[in-house]
Amino acid sequence: MSSAKQFTVAIVGGGIGGLTLAVGLVRRGVDVQVYEAAPALSETGLGLSIGPAAHRALPLIDARIRKAYDSLVTTHADSPGFERFRRTWFEFVWASGIRAGEMLLELKCPPTGQTTLRRTDLLDSLVSLLPLDLVRLGKRLQTVQETAGAGHRLLFQDGTSATADIVIGCDGIHSRVRLAVLPHDEALHCRPRYSGMYAYRAVLEMQTAIQAVGERRHRVATLYIGKGAYALTYPIMRAQKVNVGLYTADMERDFAHMGPLVNALIKYMPDTSSQWAILELDQVSTVCKSRVAIMGDAAHAAHASTPHQGVGAGQAIEDAHVLAELLSDPSVTTPAEAEAALRAYGAVRLPRAQRAVSTSKENAQLLCLCREGVGDDAAKLTREWQQRFRWLWDIDVEQQVQDARDAMLELLQNASCGEAHCV
């Protein structure tokens, strides 16, 4: 523990968000312990993609994370002959009707383009950057209690407990830490619920996918748009395999109208394809209370609840960047000062995260051609997608941290003036 820091941090949840924050705090000399419910570290889901903003945040958290990420990712340039698509994010293709198979839009995302990798590969890299004893497994949180000394006791289902001054919940959409953060009535009603959509996901061999719908459609990340449903594919594992996602209510029945390309894919989907209910979570009124905070899907569920923009992991990385910088700031040495850091984090990050959730829902409507005022109008869809992601991709992540730091310093100054009876 850094001699300057007089507080300890407990991170609940050992997913990508929690471990990214842990790496950032360890690098900055903050005493931290991670508690993970599962008996082994693993990630649900198959492929993962982050946008330019999170990509810029990675080296600011720890240069080793960015180095690991860049060594693992697949880009369009990994397919010989497709180097010109290096900065392409997705191609949008009509799935059915008289335009079936025609491309509506090639959306570019400079400078990174589409970068994808397996979630488990990134998780393994994060684990390798942490001390072996920093992550405690099999610790499923039951509740968080505030102690007499203003610290917190974490009670686990196995009967054990732990203490920490600061608690950060990175425990996903079914977060237990969230119950300790939200007002009582809000906590009772803020529970995940079925959104009406399912996702069917699988990984296919590249050659199998090419046999189904042709080389271009699987060498280049593709979104198939259709009435009431959509599908996506993108290359992973150095373009040796293809990640496939189908979003609807029932795979065979609800994609029957989606045209030859999507239905050709379905024929090759294995019987073991994973099926995930897409859940919804009401937007929370706050992400911190006293010295407890939530981040990632626990706070905004941009991945688990509304995955239709592919920003969940990126938002968790942005959360981790801000928290790591604030908690390690030289002006933050005591638990009370760390509380101000959590409040500043919430003030800056909550509005952006909530916007990510709401716009993700809107994007699902666009992809399913049911957005009011847009429908299947090609010109309107093109305009929407050409401008809709700029605010997500183009944010200055260093300025975001500075804004949070300024808010924190103002809180600390006000607290200091209050104690000294300043005017």
Coordinates of C-alpha atoms in Angstrom, one line a residue:
M1 CA 0.0 0.0 0.0
S2 CA 1.2 3.5 -0.8
S3 CA 2.3 5.3 2.3
A4 CA 0.3 8.3 1.1
K5 CA -3.0 6.4 1.0
Q6 CA -4.9 5.8 4.2
F7 CA -7.7 3.7 2.7
T8 CA -8.3 0.3 1.2
V9 CA -10.5 -0.5 -1.9
A10 CA -12.6 -3.6 -2.4
I11 CA -13.6 -4.4 -6.0
V12 CA -16.6 -6.7 -6.2
G13 CA -16.5 -8.5 -9.5
G14 CA -13.6 -9.9 -11.5
G15 CA -14.8 -9.3 -15.1
I16 CA -13.2 -7.0 -17.6
G17 CA -14.3 -3.8 -15.9
G18 CA -13.3 -4.9 -12.4
L19 CA -9.9 -6.2 -13.4
T20 CA -9.1 -3.2 -15.6
L21 CA -9.8 -1.0 -12.6
A22 CA -7.7 -3.2 -10.3
V23 CA -4.7 -3.1 -12.7
G24 CA -5.0 0.7 -12.8
L25 CA -5.1 1.0 -9.0
V26 CA -2.3 -1.4 -8.4
R27 CA -0.1 0.5 -10.9
R28 CA -0.9 3.7 -8.9
G29 CA -0.1 2.2 -5.5
V30 CA -3.6 2.0 -4.2
D31 CA -4.3 -1.0 -1.8
V32 CA -7.0 -3.0 -3.6
Q33 CA -8.6 -6.5 -3.3
V34 CA -10.9 -8.1 -5.8
Y35 CA -13.7 -10.5 -4.8
E36 CA -15.2 -12.7 -7.5
A37 CA -18.2 -14.9 -7.1
A38 CA -17.2 -17.6 -9.5
P39 CA -14.8 -20.4 -8.6
A40 CA -12.6 -19.4 -11.6
L41 CA -12.3 -16.2 -13.6
S42 CA -14.3 -16.3 -16.8
E43 CA -16.3 -14.1 -19.1
T44 CA -19.8 -14.6 -20.5
G45 CA -20.1 -13.8 -24.2
L46 CA -17.8 -14.6 -27.1
G47 CA -16.4 -11.7 -29.0
L48 CA -15.6 -8.2 -27.7
S49 CA -15.0 -4.9 -29.5
I50 CA -14.2 -1.5 -28.1
G51 CA -14.4 1.9 -29.8
P52 CA -11.7 4.6 -30.2
A53 CA -12.5 6.3 -26.9
A54 CA -11.9 3.2 -24.8
H55 CA -8.9 2.4 -27.0
R56 CA -7.4 5.8 -26.1
A57 CA -8.1 5.2 -22.4
L58 CA -6.3 1.8 -22.2
P59 CA -2.7 3.1 -22.2
L60 CA -3.7 5.9 -19.8
I61 CA -4.9 3.2 -17.3
D62 CA -1.8 1.0 -17.9
A63 CA 0.3 0.8 -21.1
R64 CA 0.5 -2.9 -20.6
I65 CA -3.2 -3.3 -21.1
R66 CA -3.1 -1.5 -24.4
K67 CA -0.1 -3.6 -25.5
A68 CA -1.9 -6.8 -24.6
Y69 CA -5.1 -5.6 -26.3
D70 CA -3.3 -4.7 -29.5
S71 CA -1.5 -8.0 -29.6
L72 CA -4.8 -9.9 -29.3
V73 CA -7.2 -8.0 -31.6
T74 CA -8.3 -9.0 -35.0
T75 CA -8.8 -6.3 -37.7
H76 CA -10.0 -6.4 -41.2
A77 CA -6.3 -6.1 -42.3
D78 CA -5.7 -9.6 -40.9
S79 CA -7.5 -10.9 -44.0
P80 CA -5.2 -10.7 -47.1
G81 CA -6.7 -8.5 -49.7
F82 CA -8.9 -6.6 -47.2
E83 CA -6.4 -4.1 -45.9
R84 CA -8.4 -1.2 -47.3
F85 CA -11.1 -2.0 -44.7
R86 CA -8.8 -1.3 -41.8
R87 CA -10.8 1.7 -40.7
T88 CA -14.2 0.3 -41.4
W89 CA -16.4 -0.3 -38.4
F90 CA -19.3 -2.2 -40.0
E91 CA -20.9 -2.5 -43.4
F92 CA -24.7 -2.3 -43.2
V93 CA -26.5 -4.7 -45.5
W94 CA -30.2 -5.1 -46.3
A95 CA -31.2 -8.6 -45.2
S96 CA -34.4 -9.1 -47.2
G97 CA -36.7 -7.7 -49.8
I98 CA -35.8 -6.5 -53.2
R99 CA -32.6 -4.9 -51.8
A100 CA -31.5 -8.2 -50.1
G101 CA -27.7 -8.4 -50.1
E102 CA -27.2 -4.8 -51.2
M103 CA -25.0 -2.6 -49.0
L104 CA -26.6 0.5 -47.5
L105 CA -23.6 2.0 -45.8
E106 CA -19.9 1.4 -45.1
L107 CA -19.4 3.2 -41.7
K108 CA -15.8 4.0 -40.9
C109 CA -14.4 4.5 -37.4
P110 CA -11.0 6.1 -37.6
P111 CA -8.3 5.6 -36.5
T112 CA -9.0 2.1 -35.1
G113 CA -11.7 0.7 -37.3
Q114 CA -13.2 -2.6 -36.1
T115 CA -11.0 -4.3 -33.5
T116 CA -12.3 -7.6 -32.0
L117 CA -11.0 -10.3 -29.7
R118 CA -12.3 -13.1 -27.5
R119 CA -13.4 -11.9 -24.1
T120 CA -11.5 -14.7 -22.3
D121 CA -8.3 -13.7 -24.0
L122 CA -8.5 -10.1 -22.7
L123 CA -9.5 -11.4 -19.2
D124 CA -6.4 -13.7 -19.1
S125 CA -4.2 -10.8 -20.0
L126 CA -5.6 -8.6 -17.2
V127 CA -5.1 -11.4 -14.7
S128 CA -1.5 -11.8 -15.8
L129 CA -0.9 -8.1 -14.8
L130 CA -2.1 -8.6 -11.2
P131 CA -0.4 -10.2 -8.1
L132 CA -1.6 -13.8 -7.7
D133 CA -3.1 -13.1 -4.3
L134 CA -5.1 -10.0 -5.3
V135 CA -8.2 -11.9 -6.6
R136 CA -10.2 -14.0 -4.2
L137 CA -12.5 -16.5 -5.9
G138 CA -15.7 -18.1 -4.8
K139 CA -16.8 -14.9 -2.9
R140 CA -20.4 -14.3 -3.9
L141 CA -21.5 -11.1 -2.2
Q142 CA -24.6 -11.2 0.0
T143 CA -24.6 -7.7 1.3
V144 CA -22.5 -4.6 2.1
Q145 CA -22.8 -3.1 5.6
E146 CA -21.4 0.2 6.8
T147 CA -19.4 -0.2 10.0
A148 CA -19.1 2.1 13.0
G149 CA -15.9 3.5 11.8
A150 CA -17.4 4.5 8.4
G151 CA -15.7 1.6 6.7
H152 CA -17.6 -1.3 5.1
R153 CA -18.0 -5.0 5.8
L154 CA -18.7 -7.3 2.9
L155 CA -20.6 -10.4 3.8
F156 CA -20.3 -13.4 1.4
Q157 CA -22.6 -16.3 0.9
D158 CA -19.9 -18.8 2.1
G159 CA -20.1 -17.2 5.6
T160 CA -16.9 -15.2 5.3
S161 CA -16.5 -11.5 5.4
A162 CA -14.0 -8.8 4.5
T163 CA -13.6 -5.1 5.3
A164 CA -12.6 -2.1 3.2
D165 CA -12.9 1.7 3.3
I166 CA -14.1 2.0 -0.3
V167 CA -16.2 -0.5 -2.2
I168 CA -16.6 -0.5 -5.9
G169 CA -19.3 -2.8 -7.4
C170 CA -18.3 -4.2 -10.8
D171 CA -20.7 -7.1 -10.3
G172 CA -22.8 -6.8 -13.5
I173 CA -26.5 -6.3 -14.2
H174 CA -27.5 -8.4 -11.2
S175 CA -25.3 -6.3 -8.9
R176 CA -25.6 -6.8 -5.2
V177 CA -23.5 -3.7 -4.5
R178 CA -26.1 -1.6 -6.4
L179 CA -28.6 -2.4 -3.5
A180 CA -26.2 -0.5 -1.1
V181 CA -26.0 2.5 -3.4
L182 CA -29.6 3.2 -4.5
P183 CA -32.3 4.7 -2.3
H184 CA -34.4 2.0 -0.7
D185 CA -37.5 2.3 -2.9
E186 CA -35.4 2.6 -6.1
A187 CA -33.4 -0.4 -5.2
L188 CA -36.5 -2.5 -4.7
H189 CA -37.7 -1.7 -8.3
C190 CA -34.4 -1.5 -10.1
R191 CA -34.2 -5.1 -11.2
P192 CA -33.4 -6.6 -14.6
R193 CA -36.4 -7.5 -16.7
Y194 CA -36.8 -9.2 -20.1
S195 CA -36.7 -6.6 -23.0
G196 CA -38.6 -8.8 -25.5
M197 CA -35.4 -9.7 -27.4
Y198 CA -33.1 -12.7 -27.5
A199 CA -29.6 -13.0 -28.8
Y200 CA -28.4 -16.2 -30.4
R201 CA -24.6 -16.3 -30.6
A202 CA -22.0 -18.7 -32.0
V203 CA -18.5 -18.9 -33.4
L204 CA -18.1 -20.4 -36.9
E205 CA -15.0 -21.4 -38.8
M206 CA -14.2 -18.7 -41.3
Q207 CA -14.4 -21.2 -44.2
T208 CA -17.8 -22.4 -43.1
A209 CA -19.1 -18.8 -42.9
I210 CA -17.7 -18.1 -46.4
Q211 CA -19.4 -21.1 -47.7
A212 CA -22.7 -19.8 -46.3
V213 CA -22.7 -16.2 -47.6
G214 CA -19.4 -15.5 -49.4
E215 CA -16.0 -14.0 -48.5
R216 CA -16.7 -10.3 -48.3
R217 CA -19.5 -10.7 -45.8
H218 CA -17.4 -12.5 -43.3
R219 CA -14.0 -10.9 -43.9
V220 CA -15.6 -7.5 -43.2
A221 CA -17.8 -6.9 -40.1
T222 CA -21.4 -6.8 -41.3
L223 CA -24.8 -5.7 -39.8
Y224 CA -27.7 -7.3 -41.6
I225 CA -30.8 -5.1 -41.0
G226 CA -34.3 -6.3 -41.3
K227 CA -37.9 -5.8 -40.1
G228 CA -38.1 -6.7 -36.4
A229 CA -34.7 -8.4 -36.3
Y230 CA -31.0 -8.0 -37.2
A231 CA -27.8 -10.0 -37.4
L232 CA -24.2 -9.2 -37.1
T233 CA -20.9 -11.0 -38.0
Y234 CA -17.3 -10.0 -37.5
P235 CA -14.0 -11.9 -37.8
I236 CA -12.1 -12.9 -34.6
M237 CA -8.9 -14.9 -33.9
R238 CA -6.8 -13.4 -36.6
A239 CA -9.7 -13.9 -39.1
Q240 CA -9.7 -17.7 -38.5
K241 CA -13.2 -17.6 -37.1
V242 CA -16.3 -15.5 -37.3
N243 CA -18.5 -14.3 -34.4
V244 CA -22.2 -14.5 -35.2
G245 CA -25.0 -12.7 -33.4
L246 CA -28.7 -12.9 -34.2
Y247 CA -31.1 -10.6 -32.3
T248 CA -34.8 -11.4 -32.2
A249 CA -37.3 -13.5 -30.3
D250 CA -36.9 -17.0 -31.9
M251 CA -34.1 -17.9 -34.2
E252 CA -35.7 -20.0 -36.9
R253 CA -39.3 -18.6 -36.7
D254 CA -38.3 -15.0 -36.4
F255 CA -35.6 -15.0 -39.0
A256 CA -37.6 -16.8 -41.6
H257 CA -38.4 -13.4 -43.3
M258 CA -34.8 -12.2 -43.1
G259 CA -33.8 -13.3 -46.6
P260 CA -31.2 -15.7 -48.0
L261 CA -28.0 -14.4 -46.4
V262 CA -29.2 -14.6 -42.8
N263 CA -31.0 -17.9 -43.3
A264 CA -27.9 -19.4 -44.9
L265 CA -26.0 -18.4 -41.7
I266 CA -28.7 -20.0 -39.5
K267 CA -28.2 -23.4 -41.3
Y268 CA -24.6 -23.4 -40.1
M269 CA -25.4 -22.3 -36.5
P270 CA -24.6 -25.2 -34.2
D271 CA -27.3 -26.7 -32.0
T272 CA -25.1 -25.5 -29.1
S273 CA -25.5 -21.9 -30.1
S274 CA -25.8 -19.8 -26.9
Q275 CA -29.1 -18.1 -26.3
W276 CA -29.2 -14.9 -24.2
A277 CA -32.2 -13.0 -23.0
I278 CA -31.6 -9.3 -23.6
L279 CA -32.5 -7.6 -20.3
E280 CA -33.5 -4.1 -19.5
L281 CA -32.6 -2.1 -16.4
D282 CA -34.1 1.2 -15.4
Q283 CA -31.6 4.0 -15.4
V284 CA -30.2 4.6 -11.9
S285 CA -30.4 8.0 -10.1
T286 CA -26.9 7.7 -8.7
V287 CA -23.8 5.5 -8.9
C288 CA -22.4 6.3 -5.5
K289 CA -23.5 6.6 -1.9
S290 CA -21.1 7.5 0.9
R291 CA -18.0 5.4 0.1
V292 CA -19.6 2.8 -2.1
A293 CA -19.9 3.1 -5.9
I294 CA -20.9 1.0 -8.9
M295 CA -19.5 0.9 -12.4
G296 CA -19.8 -1.0 -15.7
D297 CA -23.0 -3.0 -16.1
A298 CA -23.8 -2.7 -12.4
A299 CA -24.3 1.0 -13.1
H300 CA -25.5 1.3 -16.7
A301 CA -25.8 -2.2 -18.2
A302 CA -24.7 -0.8 -21.6
H303 CA -23.6 -4.4 -22.6
A304 CA -25.9 -6.8 -20.7
S305 CA -29.0 -4.7 -21.0
T306 CA -28.7 -2.9 -24.3
P307 CA -25.9 -4.3 -26.4
H308 CA -27.0 -2.8 -29.7
Q309 CA -24.1 -0.3 -30.0
G310 CA -21.3 -2.6 -28.7
V311 CA -20.2 -0.1 -26.1
G312 CA -20.6 -2.0 -22.8
A313 CA -16.9 -2.9 -22.4
G314 CA -15.8 0.5 -23.6
Q315 CA -18.0 2.3 -21.0
A316 CA -16.6 0.1 -18.3
I317 CA -13.1 0.9 -19.4
E318 CA -13.9 4.6 -19.3
D319 CA -15.4 4.2 -15.8
A320 CA -12.2 2.4 -14.7
H321 CA -10.0 5.2 -16.2
V322 CA -11.8 7.9 -14.3
L323 CA -11.9 6.0 -11.0
A324 CA -8.2 5.0 -11.1
E325 CA -7.1 8.5 -11.7
L326 CA -9.3 10.1 -9.0
L327 CA -8.6 7.5 -6.3
S328 CA -4.8 7.8 -6.9
D329 CA -4.8 11.6 -7.1
P330 CA -2.3 13.2 -4.6
S331 CA -5.1 15.2 -3.0
V332 CA -6.9 12.0 -2.1
T333 CA -5.3 10.3 1.0
T334 CA -8.1 9.6 3.4
P335 CA -11.4 7.7 3.2
A336 CA -13.3 11.0 3.4
E337 CA -11.4 12.4 0.4
A338 CA -11.9 9.1 -1.5
E339 CA -15.6 9.7 -1.0
A340 CA -15.3 13.0 -2.8
A341 CA -13.6 11.1 -5.6
L342 CA -16.5 8.8 -5.9
R343 CA -19.0 11.7 -6.0
A344 CA -17.0 13.4 -8.8
Y345 CA -16.8 10.2 -10.8
G346 CA -20.6 9.9 -10.6
A347 CA -21.1 13.5 -11.6
V348 CA -19.0 13.1 -14.8
R349 CA -19.7 9.5 -15.8
L350 CA -23.4 8.9 -15.1
P351 CA -24.8 11.2 -17.7
R352 CA -22.6 9.7 -20.5
A353 CA -23.3 6.2 -19.4
Q354 CA -27.0 6.8 -19.3
R355 CA -26.9 8.3 -22.8
A356 CA -25.1 5.2 -24.0
V357 CA -27.9 3.0 -22.7
S358 CA -30.7 5.2 -24.2
T359 CA -29.0 5.5 -27.6
S360 CA -28.4 1.8 -27.7
K361 CA -32.1 1.1 -27.4
E362 CA -32.6 3.6 -30.2
N363 CA -30.0 1.8 -32.4
A364 CA -31.9 -1.5 -31.9
Q365 CA -35.0 0.2 -33.3
L366 CA -33.0 1.5 -36.3
L367 CA -31.4 -1.9 -36.9
C368 CA -34.9 -3.5 -36.8
L369 CA -36.3 -0.8 -39.1
C370 CA -38.9 0.2 -36.6
R371 CA -37.6 3.6 -35.4
E372 CA -40.4 6.1 -35.6
G373 CA -39.9 8.6 -38.4
V374 CA -37.1 6.5 -40.0
G375 CA -38.4 3.0 -40.7
D376 CA -36.7 1.5 -43.7
D377 CA -35.9 4.9 -45.4
A378 CA -32.4 4.4 -46.8
A379 CA -31.5 8.1 -46.7
K380 CA -32.7 8.6 -43.1
L381 CA -30.9 5.5 -41.9
T382 CA -27.7 6.6 -43.5
R383 CA -27.9 10.0 -41.9
E384 CA -28.6 8.5 -38.5
W385 CA -25.7 6.1 -38.6
Q386 CA -23.2 8.6 -40.0
Q387 CA -23.6 10.9 -37.1
R388 CA -25.0 8.7 -34.2
F389 CA -21.6 7.3 -33.0
R390 CA -19.5 10.5 -33.1
W391 CA -20.2 11.5 -29.5
L392 CA -19.2 8.0 -28.3
W393 CA -16.0 7.8 -30.3
D394 CA -14.7 11.3 -30.3
I395 CA -14.7 12.2 -26.6
D396 CA -11.4 13.5 -25.1
V397 CA -10.9 10.9 -22.4
E398 CA -8.1 12.9 -20.8
Q399 CA -10.5 15.9 -20.5
Q400 CA -13.1 13.7 -19.1
V401 CA -10.7 12.8 -16.3
Q402 CA -9.8 16.5 -15.8
D403 CA -13.5 17.4 -15.6
A404 CA -13.9 14.8 -12.8
R405 CA -10.7 16.0 -11.1
D406 CA -11.9 19.6 -11.1
A407 CA -15.3 18.5 -9.6
M408 CA -13.5 16.5 -6.9
L409 CA -11.2 19.3 -6.0
E410 CA -14.1 21.6 -5.7
L411 CA -15.8 19.2 -3.3
L412 CA -12.6 18.9 -1.3
Q413 CA -12.3 22.6 -1.1
N414 CA -15.9 23.1 0.0
A415 CA -15.4 20.4 2.7
S416 CA -12.2 22.1 3.9
C417 CA -13.9 25.5 4.0
G418 CA -16.8 23.9 6.0
E419 CA -14.4 22.5 8.6
A420 CA -12.6 25.8 8.9
H421 CA -15.8 27.8 8.9
C422 CA -14.7 29.5 5.6
V423 CA -17.1 31.9 3.9

